[in-house]
CSV table of C-alpha atoms in Angstrom, one decimal:
chain,number,residue,atom,x,y,z
Y,1,GLU,CA,29.6,43.0,-31.3
Y,2,ASP,CA,27.2,42.8,-34.2
Y,3,GLU,CA,28.9,39.8,-35.7
Y,4,GLN,CA,29.2,38.0,-32.3
Y,5,ILE,CA,25.4,38.4,-31.6
Y,6,VAL,CA,24.4,37.5,-35.1
Y,7,ALA,CA,26.5,34.3,-34.9
Y,8,GLU,CA,24.8,33.5,-31.6
Y,9,ILE,CA,21.4,34.1,-33.2
Y,10,MET,CA,22.2,31.9,-36.2
Y,11,GLU,CA,23.4,29.1,-33.9
Y,12,ARG,CA,19.8,28.7,-32.8
Y,13,ARG,CA,19.1,27.2,-36.2
Y,14,PHE,CA,19.7,23.5,-37.0
Y,15,PHE,CA,18.9,21.3,-39.9
Y,16,PRO,CA,17.7,17.7,-40.4
Y,17,ASP,CA,20.3,14.9,-40.5
Y,18,HIS,CA,18.6,13.3,-43.4
Y,19,ILE,CA,16.3,14.5,-46.3
Y,20,ALA,CA,12.6,14.2,-45.4
Y,21,TYR,CA,9.6,14.3,-47.6
Y,22,LYS,CA,8.7,17.7,-46.1
Y,23,THR,CA,11.2,20.6,-46.0
Y,24,TRP,CA,11.8,21.7,-42.4
Y,25,GLU,CA,14.3,23.6,-40.2
Y,26,GLY,CA,14.9,23.4,-36.6
Y,27,PHE,CA,15.4,26.2,-34.0
Y,28,HIS,CA,16.2,26.3,-30.3
Y,29,PHE,CA,14.5,29.1,-28.3
Y,30,ALA,CA,12.9,29.4,-24.9
Y,31,GLY,CA,14.4,26.0,-23.8
Y,32,HIS,CA,12.7,24.0,-26.6
Y,33,ASP,CA,13.7,22.5,-29.9
Y,34,ILE,CA,11.2,23.9,-32.5
Y,35,ARG,CA,10.7,22.2,-35.8
Y,36,ILE,CA,9.2,24.4,-38.5
Y,37,THR,CA,7.8,22.9,-41.7
Y,38,GLU,CA,8.4,25.2,-44.7
Y,39,ALA,CA,7.3,25.6,-48.3
Y,40,THR,CA,9.8,27.0,-50.7
Y,41,ASP,CA,7.2,28.1,-53.2
Y,42,CYS,CA,5.8,30.9,-51.0
Y,43,TYR,CA,7.4,33.9,-49.2
Y,44,GLY,CA,5.2,33.4,-46.2
Y,45,ALA,CA,6.1,29.8,-45.6
Y,46,VAL,CA,9.9,30.3,-45.1
Y,47,VAL,CA,11.7,31.5,-41.9
Y,48,TRP,CA,13.5,34.7,-42.6
Y,49,PRO,CA,16.4,36.0,-40.4
Y,50,SER,CA,14.2,38.9,-39.1
Y,51,ALA,CA,12.1,36.3,-37.3
Y,52,LEU,CA,15.2,34.8,-35.6
Y,53,VAL,CA,16.3,38.3,-34.5
Y,54,LEU,CA,12.9,38.9,-32.9
Y,55,CYS,CA,12.8,35.5,-31.2
Y,56,TYR,CA,16.3,36.1,-29.8
Y,57,PHE,CA,15.2,39.4,-28.4
Y,58,LEU,CA,12.1,37.9,-26.8
Y,59,GLU,CA,14.1,35.2,-25.1
Y,60,THR,CA,17.1,37.2,-24.0
Y,61,ASN,CA,14.9,40.0,-22.7
Y,62,ALA,CA,12.3,37.8,-21.0
Y,63,LYS,CA,12.5,39.7,-17.7
Y,64,GLN,CA,12.3,43.3,-19.2
Y,65,CYS,CA,9.7,42.2,-21.8
Y,66,ASN,CA,7.6,39.8,-19.7
Y,67,LEU,CA,5.1,38.0,-21.9
Y,68,VAL,CA,3.5,35.9,-19.3
Y,69,ASP,CA,-0.3,36.2,-19.6
Y,70,LYS,CA,0.1,39.0,-22.1
Y,71,ASN,CA,-2.2,39.2,-25.1
Y,72,VAL,CA,-0.1,39.1,-28.2
Y,73,ILE,CA,-0.9,39.2,-31.9
Y,74,GLU,CA,1.6,38.5,-34.7
Y,75,ILE,CA,0.8,39.9,-38.1
Y,76,GLY,CA,2.3,38.1,-41.1
Y,77,ALA,CA,3.1,35.1,-38.9
Y,78,GLY,CA,4.2,33.0,-41.8
Y,79,THR,CA,5.6,29.7,-40.5
Y,80,GLY,CA,4.7,30.7,-36.9
Y,81,LEU,CA,8.2,30.8,-35.3
Y,82,VAL,CA,7.7,34.1,-33.5
Y,83,SER,CA,4.2,33.1,-32.3
Y,84,ILE,CA,5.6,29.8,-31.1
Y,85,VAL,CA,8.4,31.4,-29.1
Y,86,ALA,CA,6.0,34.0,-27.6
Y,87,SER,CA,3.7,31.2,-26.6
Y,88,LEU,CA,6.5,29.2,-25.0
Y,89,LEU,CA,7.3,32.4,-23.0
Y,90,GLY,CA,3.9,32.4,-21.5
Y,91,ALA,CA,1.8,34.7,-23.8
Y,92,PHE,CA,-1.7,34.2,-25.1
Y,93,VAL,CA,-0.9,34.5,-28.8
Y,94,THR,CA,-3.1,35.1,-31.9
Y,95,ALA,CA,-1.0,34.2,-35.0
Y,96,THR,CA,-2.4,35.7,-38.2
Y,97,ASP,CA,-1.7,35.6,-41.9
Y,98,LEU,CA,-3.4,35.1,-45.3
Y,99,PRO,CA,-5.9,32.3,-45.8
Y,100,GLU,CA,-3.5,30.2,-48.0
Y,101,LEU,CA,-0.9,30.1,-45.3
Y,102,LEU,CA,-3.1,29.2,-42.3
Y,103,GLY,CA,-2.8,25.4,-42.8
Y,104,ASN,CA,0.9,25.3,-42.5
Y,105,LEU,CA,0.9,27.9,-39.8
Y,106,GLN,CA,-1.7,25.9,-37.8
Y,107,TYR,CA,0.3,22.7,-38.2
Y,108,ASN,CA,3.6,24.3,-37.0
Y,109,ILE,CA,2.0,25.9,-34.0
Y,110,LEU,CA,0.2,22.8,-32.9
Y,111,GLN,CA,3.2,20.6,-33.3
Y,112,ASN,CA,5.4,22.9,-31.3
Y,113,THR,CA,3.1,24.2,-28.5
Y,114,LYS,CA,0.7,21.4,-27.6
Y,115,GLN,CA,1.0,20.6,-23.9
Y,116,LYS,CA,4.1,22.9,-23.7
Y,117,CYS,CA,2.5,26.3,-23.2
Y,118,LYS,CA,0.5,28.0,-20.5
Y,119,HIS,CA,-2.0,29.3,-23.1
Y,120,GLN,CA,-2.6,27.4,-26.4
Y,121,PRO,CA,-2.2,29.9,-29.2
Y,122,CYS,CA,-4.8,30.4,-31.9
Y,123,VAL,CA,-4.6,31.0,-35.6
Y,124,LYS,CA,-6.7,33.5,-37.4
Y,125,GLU,CA,-7.0,34.9,-40.9
Y,126,LEU,CA,-5.9,38.5,-41.3
Y,127,SER,CA,-5.7,40.1,-44.7
Y,128,TRP,CA,-4.2,43.5,-44.1
Y,129,GLY,CA,-6.7,46.3,-44.3
Y,130,ILE,CA,-9.7,44.1,-45.0
Y,131,ASP,CA,-12.6,43.6,-42.6
Y,132,LEU,CA,-10.5,44.8,-39.6
Y,133,GLU,CA,-13.4,46.0,-37.5
Y,134,LYS,CA,-15.5,42.9,-38.3
Y,135,ASN,CA,-12.8,40.4,-37.4
Y,136,PHE,CA,-10.9,42.5,-34.8
Y,137,PRO,CA,-13.4,44.9,-33.3
Y,138,ARG,CA,-11.8,47.8,-31.4
Y,139,SER,CA,-14.3,47.5,-28.5
Y,140,SER,CA,-13.3,43.9,-27.6
Y,141,CYS,CA,-9.8,43.4,-29.0
Y,142,HIS,CA,-7.0,44.6,-26.8
Y,143,PHE,CA,-3.4,43.5,-27.5
Y,144,ASP,CA,-0.5,44.2,-25.2
Y,145,TYR,CA,1.9,43.5,-28.0
Y,146,ILE,CA,1.8,43.5,-31.8
Y,147,MET,CA,4.7,41.5,-33.3
Y,148,ALA,CA,5.9,41.6,-36.9
Y,149,ALA,CA,9.0,40.2,-38.6
Y,150,ASP,CA,9.8,41.1,-42.1
Y,151,VAL,CA,6.4,42.3,-43.1
Y,152,VAL,CA,7.8,45.2,-45.1
Y,153,TYR,CA,9.2,44.1,-48.4
Y,154,HIS,CA,8.4,44.6,-52.1
Y,155,HIS,CA,4.6,44.2,-52.1
Y,156,PRO,CA,1.8,46.5,-53.0
Y,157,PHE,CA,0.0,46.4,-49.6
Y,158,LEU,CA,2.1,48.9,-47.5
Y,159,ASP,CA,-0.9,51.2,-47.1
Y,160,GLU,CA,-3.0,48.3,-45.9
Y,161,LEU,CA,-0.2,47.3,-43.5
Y,162,LEU,CA,-0.1,50.7,-41.9
Y,163,LEU,CA,-3.9,50.7,-41.6
Y,164,THR,CA,-3.7,47.3,-39.9
Y,165,PHE,CA,-1.1,48.5,-37.4
Y,166,ASP,CA,-3.2,51.6,-36.7
Y,167,HIS,CA,-6.4,49.5,-36.1
Y,168,LEU,CA,-4.9,46.9,-33.8
Y,169,CYS,CA,-2.8,49.3,-31.7
Y,170,LYS,CA,-4.3,50.8,-28.5
Y,171,ASN,CA,-2.6,53.6,-26.5
Y,172,ASP,CA,-0.8,51.1,-24.3
Y,173,THR,CA,0.1,48.5,-27.0
Y,174,VAL,CA,3.7,47.9,-27.7
Y,175,ILE,CA,4.8,47.0,-31.2
Y,176,LEU,CA,7.9,44.9,-31.7
Y,177,TRP,CA,8.9,45.0,-35.3
Y,178,ALA,CA,12.0,43.4,-37.0
Y,179,MET,CA,12.7,44.8,-40.5
Y,180,LYS,CA,15.3,44.0,-43.2
Y,181,PHE,CA,16.2,47.1,-45.2
Y,182,ARG,CA,16.1,46.4,-48.9
Y,183,LEU,CA,14.8,49.0,-51.4
Y,184,GLU,CA,14.0,52.7,-51.0
Y,185,LYS,CA,10.2,52.2,-51.4
Y,186,GLU,CA,10.1,49.9,-48.4
Y,187,ASN,CA,12.5,52.1,-46.4
Y,188,ARG,CA,10.1,55.0,-46.9
Y,189,PHE,CA,7.5,53.0,-45.0
Y,190,VAL,CA,9.4,53.8,-41.8
Y,191,ASP,CA,8.8,57.5,-42.3
Y,192,ARG,CA,5.1,57.0,-42.9
Y,193,PHE,CA,5.0,54.7,-39.8
Y,194,GLN,CA,6.4,57.5,-37.7
Y,195,THR,CA,3.5,59.8,-38.5
Y,196,LEU,CA,1.4,57.6,-36.3
Y,197,PHE,CA,3.8,55.9,-33.9
Y,198,ASP,CA,6.8,56.9,-31.7
Y,199,LEU,CA,9.6,54.6,-33.0
Y,200,GLU,CA,12.7,53.5,-31.1
Y,201,MET,CA,15.4,51.3,-32.6
Y,202,ILE,CA,16.4,48.8,-29.9
Y,203,SER,CA,18.8,46.6,-31.8
Y,204,ASN,CA,20.7,47.0,-35.1
Y,205,PHE,CA,22.5,44.3,-37.0
Y,206,PRO,CA,24.3,45.8,-40.0
Y,207,SER,CA,25.7,42.5,-41.1
Y,208,LEU,CA,22.1,41.3,-41.7
Y,209,ASN,CA,20.8,44.7,-42.7
Y,210,ILE,CA,18.1,44.2,-40.0
Y,211,ALA,CA,16.9,46.6,-37.3
Y,212,LEU,CA,14.6,45.8,-34.4
Y,213,TYR,CA,12.1,48.5,-33.4
Y,214,LYS,CA,9.9,49.2,-30.5
Y,215,ALA,CA,6.9,51.5,-31.2
Y,216,MET,CA,3.9,53.0,-29.4
Y,217,ARG,CA,1.1,55.2,-30.6
Y,218,LYS,CA,1.8,58.9,-30.7
Y,219,GLY,CA,-0.2,61.1,-28.4
Y,220,ARG,CA,-0.8,58.4,-25.8
Y,221,MET,CA,-1.2,59.3,-22.1
Y,222,LYS,CA,2.3,59.0,-20.5
Y,223,ALA,CA,2.8,58.1,-16.8
């Protein structure tokens, strides 16, 4: 079953018929062909398989996870694929990443969502753990969903990443997080994450070494 679903996910990817002056990949989600411009010299400007896993989940669970008119923020948006798919599914999306990635992110989002979405997504700088209250004040920022694909890897900002999740997440916010397991240091982040959030694995793809999680804040009021 894992290999069958992974094959279906990977079939959503297509490549150019000829070499272009810009590197790009194509994807098919939410009834649209999506063309993503990449940059091979930067981790954040390449589409990683975790993003495809999350996009596939959003599309195939569109009824259970209805994004229409929902307020969504993607952290570490990279090339913007997840944000684009969430926008095509009806969400109001804020796509965030580091300053040096915003140009390519803005380009991809504009090229793939203009006049196609109910709500035009916006792009905003977010450096994890920095100026969170200034740029995303708790009193006025409320997100129904936080989305993240492959944000946990070998980098020195795991403390800041956890702080960012904590700041952006309200009691009723749902986190959808696709993670590729690599090294023990990154894997330990899951244990730390669970000190603040109730974590549920909703999909697992051993052949990709990727798990998809749903999380909500611990101690929230439950119906």
